[in-house]
Tab-separated table of C-alpha atoms in Angstrom:
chain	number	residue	atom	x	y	z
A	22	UNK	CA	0.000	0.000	0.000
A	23	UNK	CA	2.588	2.468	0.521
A	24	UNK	CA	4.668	1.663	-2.570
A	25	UNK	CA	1.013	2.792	-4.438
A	26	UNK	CA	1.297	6.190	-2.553
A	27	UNK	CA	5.117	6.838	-3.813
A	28	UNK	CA	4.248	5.346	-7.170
A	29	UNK	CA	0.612	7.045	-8.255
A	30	UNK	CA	2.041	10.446	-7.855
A	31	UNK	CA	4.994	9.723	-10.140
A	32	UNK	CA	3.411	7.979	-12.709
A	33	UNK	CA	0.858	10.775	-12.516
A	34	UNK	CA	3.482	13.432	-13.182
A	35	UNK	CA	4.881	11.206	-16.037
A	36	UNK	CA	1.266	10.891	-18.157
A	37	UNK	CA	0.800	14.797	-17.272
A	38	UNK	CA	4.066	15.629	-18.983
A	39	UNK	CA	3.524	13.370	-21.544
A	40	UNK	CA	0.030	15.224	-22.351
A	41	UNK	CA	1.298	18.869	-22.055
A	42	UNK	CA	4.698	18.103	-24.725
A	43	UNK	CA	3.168	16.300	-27.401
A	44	UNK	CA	6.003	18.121	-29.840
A	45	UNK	CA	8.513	16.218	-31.640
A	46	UNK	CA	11.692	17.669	-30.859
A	47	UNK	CA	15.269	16.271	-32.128
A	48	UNK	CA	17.049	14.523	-29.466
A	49	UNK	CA	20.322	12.940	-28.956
A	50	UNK	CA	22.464	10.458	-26.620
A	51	UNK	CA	26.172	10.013	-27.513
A	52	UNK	CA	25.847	9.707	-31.206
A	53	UNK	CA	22.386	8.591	-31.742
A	54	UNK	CA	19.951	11.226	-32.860
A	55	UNK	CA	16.044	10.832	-33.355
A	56	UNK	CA	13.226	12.834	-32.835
A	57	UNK	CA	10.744	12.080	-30.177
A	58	UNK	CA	8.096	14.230	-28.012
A	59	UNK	CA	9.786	14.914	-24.332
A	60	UNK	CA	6.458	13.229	-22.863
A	61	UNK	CA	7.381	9.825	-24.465
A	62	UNK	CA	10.433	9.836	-23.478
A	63	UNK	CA	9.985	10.249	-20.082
A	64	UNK	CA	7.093	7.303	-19.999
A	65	UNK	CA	9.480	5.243	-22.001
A	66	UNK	CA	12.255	5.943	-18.815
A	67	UNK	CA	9.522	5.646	-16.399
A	68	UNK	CA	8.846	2.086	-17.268
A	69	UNK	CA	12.165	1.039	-17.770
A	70	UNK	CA	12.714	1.786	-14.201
A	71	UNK	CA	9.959	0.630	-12.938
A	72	UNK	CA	10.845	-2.768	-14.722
A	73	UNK	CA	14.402	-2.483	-13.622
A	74	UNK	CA	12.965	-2.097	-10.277
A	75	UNK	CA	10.625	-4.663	-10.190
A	76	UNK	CA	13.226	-6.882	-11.254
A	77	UNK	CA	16.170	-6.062	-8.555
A	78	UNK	CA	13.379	-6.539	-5.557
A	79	UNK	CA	12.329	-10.027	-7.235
A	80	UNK	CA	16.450	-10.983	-7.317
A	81	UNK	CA	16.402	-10.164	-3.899
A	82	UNK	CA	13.345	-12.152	-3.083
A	83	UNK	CA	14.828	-15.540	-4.691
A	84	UNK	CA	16.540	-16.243	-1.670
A	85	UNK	CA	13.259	-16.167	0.924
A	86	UNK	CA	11.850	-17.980	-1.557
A	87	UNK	CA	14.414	-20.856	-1.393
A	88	UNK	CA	14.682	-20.391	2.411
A	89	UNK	CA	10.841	-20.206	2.583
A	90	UNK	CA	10.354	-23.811	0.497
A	91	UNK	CA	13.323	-25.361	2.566
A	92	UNK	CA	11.299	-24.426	5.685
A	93	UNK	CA	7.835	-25.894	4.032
A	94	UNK	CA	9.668	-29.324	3.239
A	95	UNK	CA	11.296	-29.614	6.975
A	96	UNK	CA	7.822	-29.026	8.468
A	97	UNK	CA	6.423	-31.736	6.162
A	98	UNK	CA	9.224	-34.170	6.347
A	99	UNK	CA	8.699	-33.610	10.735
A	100	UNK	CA	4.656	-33.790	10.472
A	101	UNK	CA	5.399	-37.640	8.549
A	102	UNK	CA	7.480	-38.036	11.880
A	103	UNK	CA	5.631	-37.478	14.063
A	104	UNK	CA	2.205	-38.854	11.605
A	105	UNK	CA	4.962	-42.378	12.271
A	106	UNK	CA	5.694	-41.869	15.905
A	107	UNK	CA	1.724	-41.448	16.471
A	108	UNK	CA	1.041	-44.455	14.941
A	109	UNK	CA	3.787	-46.474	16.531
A	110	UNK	CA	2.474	-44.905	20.092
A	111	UNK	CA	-1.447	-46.067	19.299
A	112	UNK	CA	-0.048	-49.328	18.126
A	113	UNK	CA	1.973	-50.033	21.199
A	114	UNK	CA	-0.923	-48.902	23.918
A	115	UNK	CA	-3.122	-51.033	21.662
A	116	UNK	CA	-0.784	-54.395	22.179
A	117	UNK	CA	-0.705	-53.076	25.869
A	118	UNK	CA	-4.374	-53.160	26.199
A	119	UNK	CA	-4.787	-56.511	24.386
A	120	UNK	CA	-2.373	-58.321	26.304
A	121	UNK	CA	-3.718	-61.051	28.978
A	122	UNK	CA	-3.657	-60.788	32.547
A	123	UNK	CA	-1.388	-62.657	34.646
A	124	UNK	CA	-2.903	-65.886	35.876
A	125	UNK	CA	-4.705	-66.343	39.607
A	126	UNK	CA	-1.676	-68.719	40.006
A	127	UNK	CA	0.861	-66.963	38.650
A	128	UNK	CA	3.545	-65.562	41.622
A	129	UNK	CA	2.845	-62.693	43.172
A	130	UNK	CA	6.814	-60.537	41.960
A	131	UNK	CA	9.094	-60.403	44.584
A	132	UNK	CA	10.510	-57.230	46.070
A	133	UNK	CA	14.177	-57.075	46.221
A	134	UNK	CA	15.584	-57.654	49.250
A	135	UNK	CA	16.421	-54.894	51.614
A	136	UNK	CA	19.320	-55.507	54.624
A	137	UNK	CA	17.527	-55.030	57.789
A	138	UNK	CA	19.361	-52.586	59.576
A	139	UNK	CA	18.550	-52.269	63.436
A	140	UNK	CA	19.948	-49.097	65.501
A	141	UNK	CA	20.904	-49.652	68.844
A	142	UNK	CA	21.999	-47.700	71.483
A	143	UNK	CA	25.634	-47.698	72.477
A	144	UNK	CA	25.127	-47.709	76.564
A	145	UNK	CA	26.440	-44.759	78.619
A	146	UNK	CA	29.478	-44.964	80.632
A	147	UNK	CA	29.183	-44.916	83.738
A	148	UNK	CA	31.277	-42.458	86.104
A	149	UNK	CA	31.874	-43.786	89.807
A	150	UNK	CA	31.131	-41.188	91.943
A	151	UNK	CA	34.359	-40.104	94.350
A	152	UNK	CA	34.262	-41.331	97.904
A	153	UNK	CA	32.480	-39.179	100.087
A	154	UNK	CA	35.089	-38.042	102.641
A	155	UNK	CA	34.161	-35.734	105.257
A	156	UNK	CA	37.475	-34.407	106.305
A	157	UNK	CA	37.935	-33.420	102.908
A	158	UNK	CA	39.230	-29.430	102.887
């Protein structure tokens, strides 16, 4: 939308110049000489730009468009992924569900076993109390 704001007023100014100098005048460029109206000329270099233009911002477009259909086939190469890893996950709860239960007389598993560790109390020495003496100073 904004490129139409910057483009409508030039190419405006171009047909408007082209309408008021419909004259043939002789013109030349380097040695070539013909005879053209000013007006034509500057539609004539009006478009070439514009083309020139149109065509440098598609060059520079080519490579988000490579990047852009690298992207598109990494997204569908990961949705087949996962589409596979899906499939293989329903598949496996499925043979999960559909397996038999363990017999009545099948053996109850056994836990490994754990050391029994028992904490006892190391008993408290004992102090013998000093003689009572009563002509102690």
């Amino acid at each position: 939308m904004i490129r139409l704001f910057i483009t409508l007023p030039f190419v405006l100014g171009l047909i408007i110049l082209a309408a008021c100098n419909q004259g043939s005048t002789p013109m030349t460029w380097l040695e070539l000489k013909w005879d053209s109206s000013p007006g034509v000329l500057a539609l004539v270099t009006g478009a070439v730009s514009y083309a020139l233009g149109y065509v440098c911002a598609w060059i520079g477009t080519l490579g988000q468009i490579r990047r852009a259909r690298k992207a598109e086939q990494q997204v569908r190469t990961l949705e087949a992924e996962t589409a596979t890893l899906r499939a293989s996950l329903a598949a496996n709860s499925a043979m999960a569900a559909t397996a038999t239960p363990p017999s009545a007389y099948a053996a109850a598993p056994i836990a490994p076993a754990q050391p029994q560790i028992t904490i006892t109390q190391a008993p408290t020495p004992t102090i013998p109390a000093p003689p009572h003496d009563e002509n102690r100073t």
